[in-house]
Short mmCIF file of C-alpha atoms and ligand atoms in Angstrom, two decimals:
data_model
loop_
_atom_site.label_atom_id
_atom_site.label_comp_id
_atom_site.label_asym_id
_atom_site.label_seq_id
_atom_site.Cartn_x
_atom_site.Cartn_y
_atom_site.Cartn_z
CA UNK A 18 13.49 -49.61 -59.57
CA UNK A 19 9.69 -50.79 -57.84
CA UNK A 20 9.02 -47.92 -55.83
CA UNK A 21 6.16 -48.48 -52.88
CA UNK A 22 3.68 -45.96 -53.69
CA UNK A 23 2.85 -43.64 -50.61
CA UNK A 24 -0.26 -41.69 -50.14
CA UNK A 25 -0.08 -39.07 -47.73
CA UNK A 26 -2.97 -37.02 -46.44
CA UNK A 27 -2.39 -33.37 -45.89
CA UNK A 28 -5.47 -32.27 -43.44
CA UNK A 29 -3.81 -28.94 -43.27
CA UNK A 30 -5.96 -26.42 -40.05
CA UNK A 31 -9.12 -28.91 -40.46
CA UNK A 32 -10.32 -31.18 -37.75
CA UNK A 33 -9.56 -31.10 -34.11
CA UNK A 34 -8.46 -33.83 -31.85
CA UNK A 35 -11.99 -35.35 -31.08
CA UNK A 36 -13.11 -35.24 -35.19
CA UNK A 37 -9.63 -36.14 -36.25
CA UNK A 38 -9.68 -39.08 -34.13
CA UNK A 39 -13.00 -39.88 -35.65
CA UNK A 40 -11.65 -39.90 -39.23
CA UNK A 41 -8.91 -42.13 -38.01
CA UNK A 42 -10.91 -44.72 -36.58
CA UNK A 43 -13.39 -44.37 -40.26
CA UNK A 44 -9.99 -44.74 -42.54
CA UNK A 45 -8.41 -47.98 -40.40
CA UNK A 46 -12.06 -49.64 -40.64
CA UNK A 47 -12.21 -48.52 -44.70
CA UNK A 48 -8.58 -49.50 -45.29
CA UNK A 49 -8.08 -52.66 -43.47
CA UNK A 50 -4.79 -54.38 -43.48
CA UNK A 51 -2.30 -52.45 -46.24
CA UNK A 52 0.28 -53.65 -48.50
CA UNK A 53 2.13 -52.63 -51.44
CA UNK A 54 0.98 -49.18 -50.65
CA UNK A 55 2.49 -46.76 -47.44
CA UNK A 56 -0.07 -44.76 -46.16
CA UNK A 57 0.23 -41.30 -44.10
CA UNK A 58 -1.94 -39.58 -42.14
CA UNK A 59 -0.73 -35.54 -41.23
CA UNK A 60 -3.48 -33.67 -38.87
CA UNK A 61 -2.41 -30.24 -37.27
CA UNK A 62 -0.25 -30.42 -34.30
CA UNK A 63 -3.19 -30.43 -31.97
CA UNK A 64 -4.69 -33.36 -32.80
CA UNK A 65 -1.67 -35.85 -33.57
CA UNK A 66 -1.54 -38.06 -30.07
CA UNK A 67 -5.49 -38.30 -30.51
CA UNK A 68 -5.03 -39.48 -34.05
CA UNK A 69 -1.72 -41.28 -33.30
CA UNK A 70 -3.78 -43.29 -31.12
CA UNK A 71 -6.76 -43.96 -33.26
CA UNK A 72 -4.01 -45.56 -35.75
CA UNK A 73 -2.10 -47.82 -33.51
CA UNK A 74 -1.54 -50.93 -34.91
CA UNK A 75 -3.04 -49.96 -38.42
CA UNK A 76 -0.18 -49.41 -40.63
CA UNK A 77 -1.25 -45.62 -41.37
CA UNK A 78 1.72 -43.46 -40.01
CA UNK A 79 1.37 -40.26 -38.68
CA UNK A 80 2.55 -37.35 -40.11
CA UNK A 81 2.55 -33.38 -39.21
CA UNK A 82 2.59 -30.35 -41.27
CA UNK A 83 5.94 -28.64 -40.30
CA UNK A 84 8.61 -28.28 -37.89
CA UNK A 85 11.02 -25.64 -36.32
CA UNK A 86 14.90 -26.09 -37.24
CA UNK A 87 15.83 -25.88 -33.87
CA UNK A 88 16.76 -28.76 -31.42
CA UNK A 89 14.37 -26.34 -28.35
CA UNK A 90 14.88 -23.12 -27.16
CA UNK A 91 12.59 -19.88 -27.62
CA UNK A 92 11.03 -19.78 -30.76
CA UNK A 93 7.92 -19.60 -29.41
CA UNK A 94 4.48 -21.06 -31.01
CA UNK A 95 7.39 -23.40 -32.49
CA UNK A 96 7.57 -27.11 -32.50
CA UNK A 97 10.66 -29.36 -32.92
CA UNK A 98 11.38 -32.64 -34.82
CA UNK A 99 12.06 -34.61 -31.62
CA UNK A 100 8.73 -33.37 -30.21
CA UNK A 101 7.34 -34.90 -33.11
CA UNK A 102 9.22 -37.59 -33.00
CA UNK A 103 7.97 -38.04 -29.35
CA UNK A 104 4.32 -38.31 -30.70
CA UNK A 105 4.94 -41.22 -32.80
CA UNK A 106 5.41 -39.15 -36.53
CA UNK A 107 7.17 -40.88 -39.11
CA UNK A 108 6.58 -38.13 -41.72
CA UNK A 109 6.61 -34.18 -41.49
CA UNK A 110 5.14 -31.81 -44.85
CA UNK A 111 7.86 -29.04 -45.03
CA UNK A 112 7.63 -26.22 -47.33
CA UNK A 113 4.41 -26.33 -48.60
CA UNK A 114 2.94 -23.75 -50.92
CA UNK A 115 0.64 -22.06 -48.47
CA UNK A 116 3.69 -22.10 -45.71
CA UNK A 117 6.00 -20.18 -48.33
CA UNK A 118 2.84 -17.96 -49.31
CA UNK A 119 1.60 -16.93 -46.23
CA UNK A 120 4.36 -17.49 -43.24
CA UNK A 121 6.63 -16.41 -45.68
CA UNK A 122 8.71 -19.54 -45.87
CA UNK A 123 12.17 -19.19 -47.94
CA UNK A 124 13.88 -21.76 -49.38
CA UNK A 125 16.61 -21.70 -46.99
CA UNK A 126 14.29 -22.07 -43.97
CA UNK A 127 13.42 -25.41 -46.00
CA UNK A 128 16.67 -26.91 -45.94
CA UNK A 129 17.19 -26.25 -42.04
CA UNK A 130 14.15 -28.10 -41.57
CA UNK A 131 14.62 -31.30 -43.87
CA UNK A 132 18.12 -31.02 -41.94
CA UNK A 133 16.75 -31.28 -38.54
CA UNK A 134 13.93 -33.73 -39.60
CA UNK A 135 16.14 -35.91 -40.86
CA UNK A 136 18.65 -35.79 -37.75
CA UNK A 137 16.12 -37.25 -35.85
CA UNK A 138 15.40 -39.51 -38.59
CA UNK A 139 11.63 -38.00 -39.13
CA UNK A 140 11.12 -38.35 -43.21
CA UNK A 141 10.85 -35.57 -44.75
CA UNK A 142 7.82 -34.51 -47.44
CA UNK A 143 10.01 -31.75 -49.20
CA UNK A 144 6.73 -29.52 -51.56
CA UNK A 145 7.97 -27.87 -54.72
CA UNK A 146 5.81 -26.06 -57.37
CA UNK A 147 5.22 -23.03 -59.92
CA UNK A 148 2.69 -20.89 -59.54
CA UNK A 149 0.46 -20.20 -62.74
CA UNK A 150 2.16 -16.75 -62.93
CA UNK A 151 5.69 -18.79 -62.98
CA UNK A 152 4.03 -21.71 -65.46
CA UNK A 153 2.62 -18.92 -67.75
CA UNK A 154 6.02 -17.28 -68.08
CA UNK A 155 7.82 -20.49 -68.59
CA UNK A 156 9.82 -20.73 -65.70
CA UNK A 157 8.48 -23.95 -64.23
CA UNK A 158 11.16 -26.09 -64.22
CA UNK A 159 13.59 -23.09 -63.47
CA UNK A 160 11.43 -22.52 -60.36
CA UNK A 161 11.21 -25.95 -59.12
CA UNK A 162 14.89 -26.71 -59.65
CA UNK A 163 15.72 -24.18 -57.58
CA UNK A 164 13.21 -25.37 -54.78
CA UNK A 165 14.77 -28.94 -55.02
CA UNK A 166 18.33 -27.65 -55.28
CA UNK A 167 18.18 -26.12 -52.02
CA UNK A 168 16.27 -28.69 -50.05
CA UNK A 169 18.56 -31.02 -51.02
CA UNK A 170 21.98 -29.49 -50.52
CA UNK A 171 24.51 -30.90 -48.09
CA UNK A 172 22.45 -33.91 -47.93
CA UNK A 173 24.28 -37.74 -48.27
CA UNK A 174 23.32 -40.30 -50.73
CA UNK A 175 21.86 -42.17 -47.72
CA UNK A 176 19.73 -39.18 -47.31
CA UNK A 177 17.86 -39.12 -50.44
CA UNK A 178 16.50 -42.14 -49.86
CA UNK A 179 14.73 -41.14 -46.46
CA UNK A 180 13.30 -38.00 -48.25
CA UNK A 181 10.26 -37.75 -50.23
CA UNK A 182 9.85 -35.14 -52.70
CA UNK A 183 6.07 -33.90 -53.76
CA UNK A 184 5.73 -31.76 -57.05
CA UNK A 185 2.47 -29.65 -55.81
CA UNK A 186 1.90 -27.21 -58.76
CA UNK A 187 0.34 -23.96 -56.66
CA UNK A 188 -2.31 -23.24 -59.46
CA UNK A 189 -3.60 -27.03 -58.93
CA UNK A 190 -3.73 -26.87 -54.87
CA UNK A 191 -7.60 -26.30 -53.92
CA UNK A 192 -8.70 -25.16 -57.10
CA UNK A 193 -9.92 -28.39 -59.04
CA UNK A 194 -7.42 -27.91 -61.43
CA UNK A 195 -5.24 -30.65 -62.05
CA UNK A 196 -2.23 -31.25 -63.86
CA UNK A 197 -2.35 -33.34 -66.70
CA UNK A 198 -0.48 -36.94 -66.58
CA UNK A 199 2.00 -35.97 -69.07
CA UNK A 200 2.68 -32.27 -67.04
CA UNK A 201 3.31 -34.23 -64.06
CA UNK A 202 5.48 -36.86 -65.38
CA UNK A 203 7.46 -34.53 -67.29
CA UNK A 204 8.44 -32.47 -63.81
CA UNK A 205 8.45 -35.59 -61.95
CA UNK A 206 11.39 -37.09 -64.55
CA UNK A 207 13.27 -33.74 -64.32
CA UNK A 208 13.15 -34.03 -60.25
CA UNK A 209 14.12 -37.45 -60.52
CA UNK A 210 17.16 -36.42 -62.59
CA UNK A 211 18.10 -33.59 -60.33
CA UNK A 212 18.30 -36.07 -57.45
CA UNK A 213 20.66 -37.95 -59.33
CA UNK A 214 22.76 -35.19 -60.07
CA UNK A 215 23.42 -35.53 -56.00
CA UNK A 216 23.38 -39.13 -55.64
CA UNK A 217 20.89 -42.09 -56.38
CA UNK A 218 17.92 -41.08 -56.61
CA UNK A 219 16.16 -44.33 -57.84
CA UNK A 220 14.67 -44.75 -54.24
CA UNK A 221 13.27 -41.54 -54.14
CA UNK A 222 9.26 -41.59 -54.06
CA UNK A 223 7.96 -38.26 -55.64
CA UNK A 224 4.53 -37.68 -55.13
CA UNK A 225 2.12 -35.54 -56.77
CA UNK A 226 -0.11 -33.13 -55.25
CA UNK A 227 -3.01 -30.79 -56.48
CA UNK A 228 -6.32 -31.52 -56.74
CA UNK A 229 -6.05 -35.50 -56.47
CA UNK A 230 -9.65 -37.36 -56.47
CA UNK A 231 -10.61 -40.49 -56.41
CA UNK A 232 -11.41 -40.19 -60.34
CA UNK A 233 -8.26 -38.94 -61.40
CA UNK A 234 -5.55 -40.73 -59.52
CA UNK A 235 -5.45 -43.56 -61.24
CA UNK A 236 -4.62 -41.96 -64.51
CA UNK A 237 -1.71 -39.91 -62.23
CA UNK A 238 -0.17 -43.16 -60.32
CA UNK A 239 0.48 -44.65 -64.06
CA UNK A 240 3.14 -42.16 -64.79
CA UNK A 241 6.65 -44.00 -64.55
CA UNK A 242 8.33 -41.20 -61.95
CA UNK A 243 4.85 -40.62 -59.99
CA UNK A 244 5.18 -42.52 -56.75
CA UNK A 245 2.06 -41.73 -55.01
CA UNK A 246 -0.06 -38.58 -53.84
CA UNK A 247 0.01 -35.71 -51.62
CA UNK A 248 -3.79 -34.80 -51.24
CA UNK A 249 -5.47 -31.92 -49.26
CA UNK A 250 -8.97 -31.82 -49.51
CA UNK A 251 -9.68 -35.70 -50.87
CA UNK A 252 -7.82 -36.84 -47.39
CA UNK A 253 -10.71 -35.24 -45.57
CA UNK A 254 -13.36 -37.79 -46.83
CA UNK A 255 -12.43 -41.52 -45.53
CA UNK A 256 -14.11 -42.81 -48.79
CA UNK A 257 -12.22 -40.52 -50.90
CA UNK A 258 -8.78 -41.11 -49.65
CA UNK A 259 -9.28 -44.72 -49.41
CA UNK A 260 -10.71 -44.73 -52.80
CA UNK A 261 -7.02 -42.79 -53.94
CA UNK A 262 -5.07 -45.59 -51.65
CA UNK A 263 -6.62 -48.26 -53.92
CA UNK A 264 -5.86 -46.64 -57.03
CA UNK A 265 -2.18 -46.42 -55.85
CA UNK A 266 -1.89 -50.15 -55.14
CA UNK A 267 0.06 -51.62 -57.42
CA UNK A 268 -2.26 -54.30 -59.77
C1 LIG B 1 -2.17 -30.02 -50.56
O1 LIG B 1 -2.59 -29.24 -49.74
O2 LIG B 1 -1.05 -30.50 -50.44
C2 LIG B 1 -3.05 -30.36 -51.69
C3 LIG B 1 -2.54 -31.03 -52.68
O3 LIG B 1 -4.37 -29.94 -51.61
P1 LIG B 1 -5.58 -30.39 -52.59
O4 LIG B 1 -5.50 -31.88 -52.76
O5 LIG B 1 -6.82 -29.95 -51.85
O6 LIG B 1 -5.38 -29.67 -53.87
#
């Protein structure tokens, strides 16, 4: 099945509302009008309205970076999916390596989130990935099954297909490292497979993420099961990440 390819743009605590804006304005002007190709923009909370109005009209959606599980109440420092909603997101990045690593995100806190995205029909960007100690001792696709497993659970057929899965290998993320086109397909075709297990998950767009650049996407976005990137520190550079939206375009 012809899957639209989606770059998304992970800006993670970079850029406030004034620079983030800024960016905005530089990627509209760089990417003019888009098709084929879904492109998402996710600042920190702070600067989403600034940003959200910089891409009115553009075709970039907004994205943010997590969410709380909770409808309101006091969880405080928290923000909920209809807040979000409220701000004009389409997307939201849950579980992401550095939220498990260092706000000690579990799996289960995961699945309440891609829940309560999802009620309020935000899309969820669900991350899954090994670390190198986990790769090393051959437990990648253990590890990762186990991350997609519980995302996923309860979740309809209709679901899967407003859910994005990224496979973000934790010893690629920053570091330059990248995995190879073959290492990524090969996880990416086991996800796929573990979607279907739960319903059809031929709609599904899994991205990759870790260390995407302009010079290596291309060979990525070939991959039969790679439906577009997830990309920190590239997203930061209009060039860059336009450069990495063009590569995604389908020929
Ligand atoms: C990310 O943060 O999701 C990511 C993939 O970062 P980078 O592209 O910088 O490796």
């Amino acid at each position: 099945m012809a899957r639209t390819p989606l770059v998304a743009g992970n800006w993670k605590m970079s850029k406030t509302a004034t620079e983030g804006a800024a960016l905005a304005r530089e990627l509209r002007e760089r990417l003019g009008s888009l098709d084929r190709v879904e492109v998402a923009v996710c600042p920190p909370f702070p600067a989403l309205p600034a940003v959200g109005t910089a891409l009115r009209g553009s075709g970039i959606a907004l994205g943010a970076q997590d969410v709380h599980w909770e409808k309101e109440g006091a969880f405080t420092g928290a923000v909920s999916a209809g807040m979000l909603l409220d701000l004009g997101c389409r997307f939201v990045i849950l579980g992401h390596s550095e939220r498990r690593q260092h706000f000690g995100e579990t799996d289960a806190a995961v699945q309440r989130k891609v829940r309560a995205a999802l009620a309020v029909r935000l899309i969820p960007i669900v991350c899954v990935g090994e670390t190198l100690t986990e790769r090393d001792g051959g437990e990648t696709l253990a590890v990762v099954a186990r991350q997609v497993r519980a995302a996923l659970e309860g979740l309809t057929g209709a679901d899967l297909s407003r859910l994005v899965l990224a496979y973000e290998p934790v010893w690629a993320i920053g570091t330059g490292r990248t995995a190879t086109p073959a290492q990524a397909q090969e996880i990416h075709g086991a996800i796929r497979r573990l979607v279907g297990q739960q319903g059809d998950g031929s709609a599904t767009q899994i991205l990759y993420g870790g260390s995407v650049k302009a010079e290596n996407a291309a060979a990525l976005l070939r991959e039969s099961d790679i439906d577009g990137a997830l990309v920190g520190g590239a997203s930061l550079v209009a060039e860059q990440f336009a450069r990495i939206v063009e590569a995604a375009r389908p020929g």
